[in-house]
XYZ file of C-alpha atoms in Angstrom:
482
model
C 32.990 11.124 29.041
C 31.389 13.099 26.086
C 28.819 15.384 27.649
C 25.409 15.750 26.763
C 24.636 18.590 24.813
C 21.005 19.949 24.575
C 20.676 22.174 21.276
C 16.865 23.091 19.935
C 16.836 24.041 16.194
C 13.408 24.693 14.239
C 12.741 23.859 10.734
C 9.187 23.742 8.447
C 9.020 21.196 6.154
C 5.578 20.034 3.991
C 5.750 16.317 4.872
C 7.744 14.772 7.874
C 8.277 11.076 7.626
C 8.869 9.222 10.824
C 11.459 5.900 9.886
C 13.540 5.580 7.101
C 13.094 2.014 5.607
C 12.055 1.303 2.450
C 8.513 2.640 3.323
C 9.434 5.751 4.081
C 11.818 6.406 1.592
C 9.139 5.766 -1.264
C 6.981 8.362 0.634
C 9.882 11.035 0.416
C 10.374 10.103 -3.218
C 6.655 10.600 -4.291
C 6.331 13.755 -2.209
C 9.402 15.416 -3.726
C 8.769 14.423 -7.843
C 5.420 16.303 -6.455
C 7.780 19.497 -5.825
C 7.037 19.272 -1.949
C 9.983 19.598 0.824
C 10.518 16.699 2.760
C 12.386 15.076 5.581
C 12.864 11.875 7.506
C 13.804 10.774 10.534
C 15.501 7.449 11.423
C 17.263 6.353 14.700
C 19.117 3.175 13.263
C 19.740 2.591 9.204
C 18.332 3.949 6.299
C 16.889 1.582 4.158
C 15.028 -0.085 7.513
C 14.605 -3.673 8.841
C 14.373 -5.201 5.363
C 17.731 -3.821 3.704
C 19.189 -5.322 6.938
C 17.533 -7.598 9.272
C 14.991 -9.366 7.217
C 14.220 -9.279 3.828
C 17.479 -9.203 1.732
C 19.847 -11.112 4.206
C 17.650 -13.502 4.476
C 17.015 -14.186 0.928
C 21.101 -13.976 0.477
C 21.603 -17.002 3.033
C 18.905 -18.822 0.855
C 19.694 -18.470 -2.448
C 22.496 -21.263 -2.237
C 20.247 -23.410 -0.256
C 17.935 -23.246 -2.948
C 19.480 -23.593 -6.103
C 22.024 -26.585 -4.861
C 19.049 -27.859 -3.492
C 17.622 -27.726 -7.295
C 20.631 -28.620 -8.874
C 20.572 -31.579 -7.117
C 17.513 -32.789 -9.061
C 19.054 -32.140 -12.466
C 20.544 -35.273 -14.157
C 24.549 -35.278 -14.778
C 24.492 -32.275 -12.709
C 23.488 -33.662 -8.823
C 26.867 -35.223 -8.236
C 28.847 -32.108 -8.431
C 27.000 -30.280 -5.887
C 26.333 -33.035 -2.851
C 29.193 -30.954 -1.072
C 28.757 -29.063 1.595
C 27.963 -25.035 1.619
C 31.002 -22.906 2.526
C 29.337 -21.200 5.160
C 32.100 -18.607 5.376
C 31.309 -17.594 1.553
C 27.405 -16.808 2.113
C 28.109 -15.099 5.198
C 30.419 -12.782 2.718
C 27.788 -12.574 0.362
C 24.930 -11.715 2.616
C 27.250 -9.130 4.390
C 27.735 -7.484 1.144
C 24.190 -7.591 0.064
C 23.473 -5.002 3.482
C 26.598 -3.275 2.724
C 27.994 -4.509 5.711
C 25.364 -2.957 7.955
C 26.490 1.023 6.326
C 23.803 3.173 4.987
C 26.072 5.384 3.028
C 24.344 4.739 -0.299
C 20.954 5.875 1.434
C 22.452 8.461 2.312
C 23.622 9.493 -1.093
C 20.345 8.485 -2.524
C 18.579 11.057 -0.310
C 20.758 13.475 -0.229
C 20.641 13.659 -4.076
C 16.789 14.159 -4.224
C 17.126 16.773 -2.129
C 15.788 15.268 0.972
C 17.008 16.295 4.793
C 17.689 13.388 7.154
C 18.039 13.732 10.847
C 19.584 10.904 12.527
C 17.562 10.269 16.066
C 14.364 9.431 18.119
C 11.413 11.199 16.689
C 8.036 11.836 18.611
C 4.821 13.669 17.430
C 4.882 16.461 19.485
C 1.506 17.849 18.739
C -0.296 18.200 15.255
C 1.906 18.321 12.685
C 5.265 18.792 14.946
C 7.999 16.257 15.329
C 10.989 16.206 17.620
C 13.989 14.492 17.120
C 16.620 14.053 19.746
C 19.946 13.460 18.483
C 22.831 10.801 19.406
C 24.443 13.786 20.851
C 21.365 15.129 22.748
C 20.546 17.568 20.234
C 17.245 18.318 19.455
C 15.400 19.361 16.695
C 11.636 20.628 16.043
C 10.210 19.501 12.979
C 6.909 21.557 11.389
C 5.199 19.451 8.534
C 2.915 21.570 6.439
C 0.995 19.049 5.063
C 1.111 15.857 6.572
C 3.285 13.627 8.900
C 4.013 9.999 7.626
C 4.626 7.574 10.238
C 6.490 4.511 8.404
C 7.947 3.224 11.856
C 7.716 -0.397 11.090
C 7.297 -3.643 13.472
C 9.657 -5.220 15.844
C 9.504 -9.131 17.222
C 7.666 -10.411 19.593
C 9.417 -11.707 22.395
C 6.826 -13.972 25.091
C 6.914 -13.227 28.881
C 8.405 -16.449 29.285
C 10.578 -17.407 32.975
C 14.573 -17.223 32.345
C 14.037 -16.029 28.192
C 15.303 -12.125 29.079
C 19.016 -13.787 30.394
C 18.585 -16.444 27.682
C 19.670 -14.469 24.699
C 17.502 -15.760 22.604
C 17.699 -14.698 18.642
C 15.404 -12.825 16.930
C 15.012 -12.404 13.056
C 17.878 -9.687 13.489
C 20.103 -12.162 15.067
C 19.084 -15.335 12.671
C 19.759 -13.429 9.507
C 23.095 -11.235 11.231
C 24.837 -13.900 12.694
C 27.927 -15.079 11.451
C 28.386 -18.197 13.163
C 26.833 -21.818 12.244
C 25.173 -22.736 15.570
C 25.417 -26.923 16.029
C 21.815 -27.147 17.196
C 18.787 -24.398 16.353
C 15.435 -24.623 18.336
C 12.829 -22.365 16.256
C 10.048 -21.519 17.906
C 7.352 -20.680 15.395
C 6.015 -22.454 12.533
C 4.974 -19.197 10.073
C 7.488 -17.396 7.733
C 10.548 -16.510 9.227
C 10.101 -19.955 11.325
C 10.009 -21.678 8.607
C 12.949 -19.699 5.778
C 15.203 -19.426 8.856
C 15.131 -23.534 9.363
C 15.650 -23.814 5.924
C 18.568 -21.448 5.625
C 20.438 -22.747 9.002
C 19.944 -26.645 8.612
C 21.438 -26.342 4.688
C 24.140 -24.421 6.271
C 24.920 -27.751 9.057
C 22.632 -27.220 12.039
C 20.954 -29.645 13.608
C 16.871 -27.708 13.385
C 13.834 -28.387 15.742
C 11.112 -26.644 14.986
C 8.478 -25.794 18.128
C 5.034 -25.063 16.725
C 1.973 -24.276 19.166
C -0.216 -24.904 16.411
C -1.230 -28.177 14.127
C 1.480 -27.250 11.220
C 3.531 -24.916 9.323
C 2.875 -21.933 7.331
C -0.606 -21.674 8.527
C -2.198 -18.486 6.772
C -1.571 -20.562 3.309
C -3.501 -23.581 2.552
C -3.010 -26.444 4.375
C -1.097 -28.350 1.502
C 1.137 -25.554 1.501
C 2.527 -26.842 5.160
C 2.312 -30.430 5.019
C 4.643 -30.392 1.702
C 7.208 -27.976 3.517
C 7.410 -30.101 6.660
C 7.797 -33.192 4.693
C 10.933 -31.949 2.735
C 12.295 -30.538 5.828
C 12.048 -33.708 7.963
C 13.197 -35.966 5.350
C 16.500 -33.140 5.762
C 16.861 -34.314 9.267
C 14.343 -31.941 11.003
C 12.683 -32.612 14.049
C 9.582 -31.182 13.984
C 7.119 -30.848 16.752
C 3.606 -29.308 16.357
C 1.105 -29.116 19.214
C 4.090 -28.030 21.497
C 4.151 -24.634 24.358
C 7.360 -23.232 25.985
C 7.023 -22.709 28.781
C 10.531 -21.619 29.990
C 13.673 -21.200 28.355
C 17.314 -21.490 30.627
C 20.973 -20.605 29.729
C 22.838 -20.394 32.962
C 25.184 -17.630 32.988
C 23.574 -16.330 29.549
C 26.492 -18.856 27.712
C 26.614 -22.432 26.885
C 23.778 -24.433 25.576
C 20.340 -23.569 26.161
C 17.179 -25.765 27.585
C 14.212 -24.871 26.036
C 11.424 -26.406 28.197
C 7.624 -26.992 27.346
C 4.660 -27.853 28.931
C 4.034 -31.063 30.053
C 7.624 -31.485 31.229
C 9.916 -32.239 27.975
C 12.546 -30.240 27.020
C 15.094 -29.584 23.629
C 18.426 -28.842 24.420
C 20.090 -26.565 21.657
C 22.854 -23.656 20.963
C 20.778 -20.929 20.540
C 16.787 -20.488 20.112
C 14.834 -18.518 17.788
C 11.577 -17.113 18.615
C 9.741 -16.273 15.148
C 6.264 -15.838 17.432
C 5.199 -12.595 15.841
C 5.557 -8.453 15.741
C 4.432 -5.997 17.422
C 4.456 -1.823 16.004
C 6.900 0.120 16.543
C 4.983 2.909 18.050
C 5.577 2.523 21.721
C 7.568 5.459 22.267
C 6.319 8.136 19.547
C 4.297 10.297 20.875
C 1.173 8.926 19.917
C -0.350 10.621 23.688
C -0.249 13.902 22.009
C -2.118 13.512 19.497
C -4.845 11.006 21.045
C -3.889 8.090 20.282
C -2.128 5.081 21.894
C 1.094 4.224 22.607
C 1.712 1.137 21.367
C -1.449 0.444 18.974
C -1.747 -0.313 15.531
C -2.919 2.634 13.806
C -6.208 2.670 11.762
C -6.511 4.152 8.576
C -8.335 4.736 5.454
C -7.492 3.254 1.583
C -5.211 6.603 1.181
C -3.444 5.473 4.505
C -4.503 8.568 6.465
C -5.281 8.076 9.973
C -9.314 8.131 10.775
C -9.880 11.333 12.137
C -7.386 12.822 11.078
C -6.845 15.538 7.854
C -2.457 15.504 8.573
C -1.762 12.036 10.063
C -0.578 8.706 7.577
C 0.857 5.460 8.949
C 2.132 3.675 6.212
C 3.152 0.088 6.285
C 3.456 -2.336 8.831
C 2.301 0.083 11.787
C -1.052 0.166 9.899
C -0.955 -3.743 10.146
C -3.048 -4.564 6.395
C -0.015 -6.010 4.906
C 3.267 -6.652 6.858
C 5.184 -7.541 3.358
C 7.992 -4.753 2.483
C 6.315 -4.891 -1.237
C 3.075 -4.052 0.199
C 4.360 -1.321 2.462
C 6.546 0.121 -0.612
C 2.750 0.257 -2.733
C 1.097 1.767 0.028
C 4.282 4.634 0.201
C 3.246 5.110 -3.327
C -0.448 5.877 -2.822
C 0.393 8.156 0.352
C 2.669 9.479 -1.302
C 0.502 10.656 -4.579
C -2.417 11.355 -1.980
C -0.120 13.776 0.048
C 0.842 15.410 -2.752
C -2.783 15.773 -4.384
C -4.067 17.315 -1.606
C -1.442 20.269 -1.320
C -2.000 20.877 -4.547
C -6.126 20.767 -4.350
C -7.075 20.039 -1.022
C -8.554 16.360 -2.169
C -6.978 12.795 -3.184
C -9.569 11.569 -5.384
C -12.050 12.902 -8.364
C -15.822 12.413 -8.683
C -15.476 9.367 -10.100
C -13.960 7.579 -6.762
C -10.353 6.962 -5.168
C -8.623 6.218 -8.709
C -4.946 6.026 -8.404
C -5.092 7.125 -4.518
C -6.159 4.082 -2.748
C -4.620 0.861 -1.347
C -7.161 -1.514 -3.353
C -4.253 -4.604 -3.554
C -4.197 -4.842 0.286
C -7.808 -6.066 0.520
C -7.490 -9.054 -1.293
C -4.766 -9.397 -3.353
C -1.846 -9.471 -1.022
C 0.775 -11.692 -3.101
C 3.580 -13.618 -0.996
C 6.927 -15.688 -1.826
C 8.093 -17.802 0.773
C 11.834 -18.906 -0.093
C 11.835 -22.521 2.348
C 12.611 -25.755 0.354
C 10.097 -26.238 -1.623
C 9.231 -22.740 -2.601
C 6.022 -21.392 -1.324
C 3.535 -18.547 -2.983
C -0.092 -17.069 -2.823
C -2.115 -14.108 -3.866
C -5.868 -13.461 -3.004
C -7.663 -15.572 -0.684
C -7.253 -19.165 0.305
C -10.154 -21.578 0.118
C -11.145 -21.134 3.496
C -11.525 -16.783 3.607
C -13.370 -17.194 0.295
C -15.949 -19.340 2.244
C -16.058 -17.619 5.145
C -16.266 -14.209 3.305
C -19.485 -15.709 1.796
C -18.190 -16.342 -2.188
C -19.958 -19.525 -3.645
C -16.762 -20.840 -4.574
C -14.911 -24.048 -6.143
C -11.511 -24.990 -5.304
C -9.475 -26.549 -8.444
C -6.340 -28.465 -7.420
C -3.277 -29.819 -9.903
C -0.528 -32.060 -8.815
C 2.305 -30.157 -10.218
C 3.836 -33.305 -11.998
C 1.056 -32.681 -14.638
C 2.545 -29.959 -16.137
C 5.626 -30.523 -18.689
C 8.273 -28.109 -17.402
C 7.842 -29.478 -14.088
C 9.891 -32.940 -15.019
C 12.354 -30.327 -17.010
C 13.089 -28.245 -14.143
C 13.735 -30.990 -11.474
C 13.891 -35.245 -12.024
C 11.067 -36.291 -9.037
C 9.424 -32.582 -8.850
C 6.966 -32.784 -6.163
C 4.263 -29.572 -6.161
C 0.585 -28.859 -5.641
C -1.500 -25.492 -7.355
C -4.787 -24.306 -6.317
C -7.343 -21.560 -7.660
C -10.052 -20.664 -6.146
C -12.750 -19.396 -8.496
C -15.770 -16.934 -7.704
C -18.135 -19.348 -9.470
C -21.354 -16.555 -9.823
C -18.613 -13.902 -11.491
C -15.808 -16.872 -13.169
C -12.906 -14.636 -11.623
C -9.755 -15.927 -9.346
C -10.223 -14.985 -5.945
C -7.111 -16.607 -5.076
C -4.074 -18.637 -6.303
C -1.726 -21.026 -4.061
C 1.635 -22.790 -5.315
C 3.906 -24.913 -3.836
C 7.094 -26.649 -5.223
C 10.695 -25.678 -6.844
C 11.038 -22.952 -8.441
C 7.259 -21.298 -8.127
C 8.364 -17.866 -6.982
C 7.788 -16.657 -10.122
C 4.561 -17.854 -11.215
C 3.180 -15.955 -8.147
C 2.883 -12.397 -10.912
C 0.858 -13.656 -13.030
C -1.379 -14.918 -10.579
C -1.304 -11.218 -8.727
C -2.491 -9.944 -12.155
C -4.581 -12.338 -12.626
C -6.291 -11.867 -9.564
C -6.044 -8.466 -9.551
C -7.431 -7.616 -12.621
C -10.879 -9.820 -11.819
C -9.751 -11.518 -15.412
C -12.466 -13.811 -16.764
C -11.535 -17.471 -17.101
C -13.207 -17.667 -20.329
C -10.405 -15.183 -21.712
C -7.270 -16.430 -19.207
C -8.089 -19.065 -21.956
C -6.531 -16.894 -24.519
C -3.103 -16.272 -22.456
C -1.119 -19.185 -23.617
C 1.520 -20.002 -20.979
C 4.676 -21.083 -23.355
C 5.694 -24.813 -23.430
C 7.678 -26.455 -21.428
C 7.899 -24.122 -18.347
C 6.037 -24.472 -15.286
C 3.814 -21.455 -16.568
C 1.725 -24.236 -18.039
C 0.586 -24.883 -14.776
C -2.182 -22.265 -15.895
C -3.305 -24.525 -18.554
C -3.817 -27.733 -16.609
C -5.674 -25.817 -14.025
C -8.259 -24.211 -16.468
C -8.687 -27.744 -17.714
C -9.360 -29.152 -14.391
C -11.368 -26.307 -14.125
C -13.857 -27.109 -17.522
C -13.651 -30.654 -16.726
């Protein structure tokens, strides 16, 4: 038995990022091209819960799902792929998209920019102190200068739900880690991870039912965004079941099949269970209590992501809960970043003329999002339903997707659906929603569209090239002029 050793060691630093994951790495990387000192602290991998857990596994045990599933509408090319996936193969490939769960390139990375990284739990200690206790039992007392970036991330959400603790039910860390094909999946959860992690798992041979509390799927998009997902995934063999509550989940022994029971008395019997039912910050256990805050709590912070009240204190990220998208949290590391920076320099992140550069505009209401299920799903701005409620005099302009040339190119029987929603006092996009094959990347040009406030009389002028689905934009702005 290795014993514990207890070591303290002081070192000053002028920024001290708590979590290493992609957040927190752009935060180091802004801070140093600044010419500031920097270190981070992480207790698991660099490179965070997206490298790992979420964002790139998962999108490695899709793409095969995805493009047999569109090779499968291309003439003289559908009867070569109605085979079915070599599960063995994408588990390769999404093991060596993580690096097989190593960090040593992170390491490298950091290392090479000059950036110290202790390996531990880290806690605010105070105003601008952090300490770190080793693996070992080490410890280490961390002085920031400047500022303290806490880029901590979220965790799931597990339910206080009778017999789930000894059920060992998966999590998004389990659903995108595992290297086995379970026969039967129960998700629980009808939102993103829900949803990509059916998709991924029934391609790859499980039997999927989906358990959703609420009326349908994907419910922050518009509500055509759902009802075309669900369709394609029941006519796969889904079961899905909306309206539904568990109310108890049982695995005797923790092995063997599990009984997922809801209200009302029914039951789904399955291998293993997923509960996609939310996240929750990881900020439980970092010392929040000594600096006021707490425990536990999303933090609140201004459009240079400093804490209110506070002139040392960022939370960057999901922990400040604005955008829980890794490309959101890697902007917002950008702006902390070159707000950190501009005020050791000068003691202020903005000129006379406003924020500039310095502020987290994009996470008011231009938050763009991909979701890789079968049909693709995307959206930037707000949906139909925010704009109204947000009090924009508004028109919603909706295109069947078979309208647009490039459609019938990319896939024989392409089913899709578009929406803008226009600001009709200023003629601007408030919002843009796509659904169908292949519209992952049409979501950028909406983002800049949006983004930009560009008038429709001169989106007019941006001629989408013929025949690709880009002409989408076209067929809208002429529903749009009637």
């Amino acid at each position: 038995m290795t014993r514990t050793v207890e070591v303290e060691h002081e070192y000053a630093y002028d920024v001290v990022v708590l979590g290493g994951g992609p957040v927190g790495e752009n935060v180091v990387d802004r801070v140093r091209a600044a010419g500031l000192t920097a270190a981070i602290v992480e207790s698991e991998l660099l490179g965070g819960e997206c490298s790992y857990w979420a964002c790139m596994p998962s999108k490695a045990l899709l793409r095969p799902v995805l493009a047999r599933s569109d090779a499968r509408k291309v003439a003289g090319l559908r009867e070569s792929v109605y085979g079915p996936l070599d599960a063995l193969e994408v588990f390769a490939h999404r093991d060596e998209v993580v690096g097989h769960w190593k960090d040593d390139g992170q390491v490298d990375w950091l290392d090479s920019i000059g950036v110290r990284v202790f390996r531990g739990h880290g806690r605010l200690h105070g105003p601008r102190r952090v300490e770190v206790t080793g693996p070992e039992g080490e410890r280490h007392v961390l002085t920031a200068r400047h500022a303290v970036a806490v880029c901590t991330g979220t965790r799931a959400v597990l339910p206080d739900l009778p017999g789930l603790a000894g059920a060992r039910p998966w999590t998004s860390r389990e659903a995108t880690s595992s290297g086995e094909v379970p026969r039967r999946l129960a998700v629980v959860g009808g939102g993103v991870v829900g949803v990509e992690m059916a998709t991924a798992w029934q391609a790859l041979g499980a039997r999927v039912t989906m358990l959703v509390r609420g009326g349908g799927l994907l419910p922050r998009m518009e509500p055509f965004v759902g009802e075309h997902v669900a369709e394609a995934l029941t006519a796969r063999g889904a079961d899905i079941r909306t309206g539904v509550s568990v109310s108890a989940v049982v695995r005797d022994g923790g092995t063997g099949p599990v009984t997922v029971v809801l209200e009302g008395g029914d039951h789904v019997e399955a291998d293993e269970v997923l509960f996609a039912t939310g996240r929750s910050p990881r900020t439980e256990d970092i010392g929040l209590d000594t600096v006021g805050l707490e425990p536990g709590s999303w933090f609140d912070v201004d459009d240079s992501l400093r804490v209110t009240g506070s002139d040392w204190l960022y939370a960057v990220g999901d922990v400040n809960h604005r955008a829980l998208l890794t490309h959101q949290g890697k902007y917002q590391a950008r702006i902390a970043g070159a707000a950190i920076a501009a005020r050791a320099q000068d003691g202020k992140a903005f000129d006379g003329a406003g924020w500039g550069p310095h502020a987290a505009t994009a996470d008011h209401a231009a938050v763009p999002q991909v979701v890789f299920s079968d049909p693709e799903a995307g959206a930037v701005g707000l949906s139909l339903a925010e704009a109204e409620r947000a009090g924009f005099r508004v028109r919603a302009v909706d295109l069947d997707m078979r309208q647009v040339a490039g459609a019938g190119l990319y896939a024989q029987g392409y089913r899709g659906h578009a929406r803008m929603v226009v600001d009709l006092d200023r003629e601007v996009l408030l919002g843009v929603t796509f659904v169908g094959p292949g519209i992952g990347e049409l979501v950028h040009a909406a983002t800049v569209a949006v983004v930009a406030e560009v008038p429709i009389a001169r989106l007019w002028h941006a001629v989408p090239s013929y025949p690709t689905l880009s002409e989408v934009w076209l067929r809208l702005l002429e529903a749009y002029r009637g």
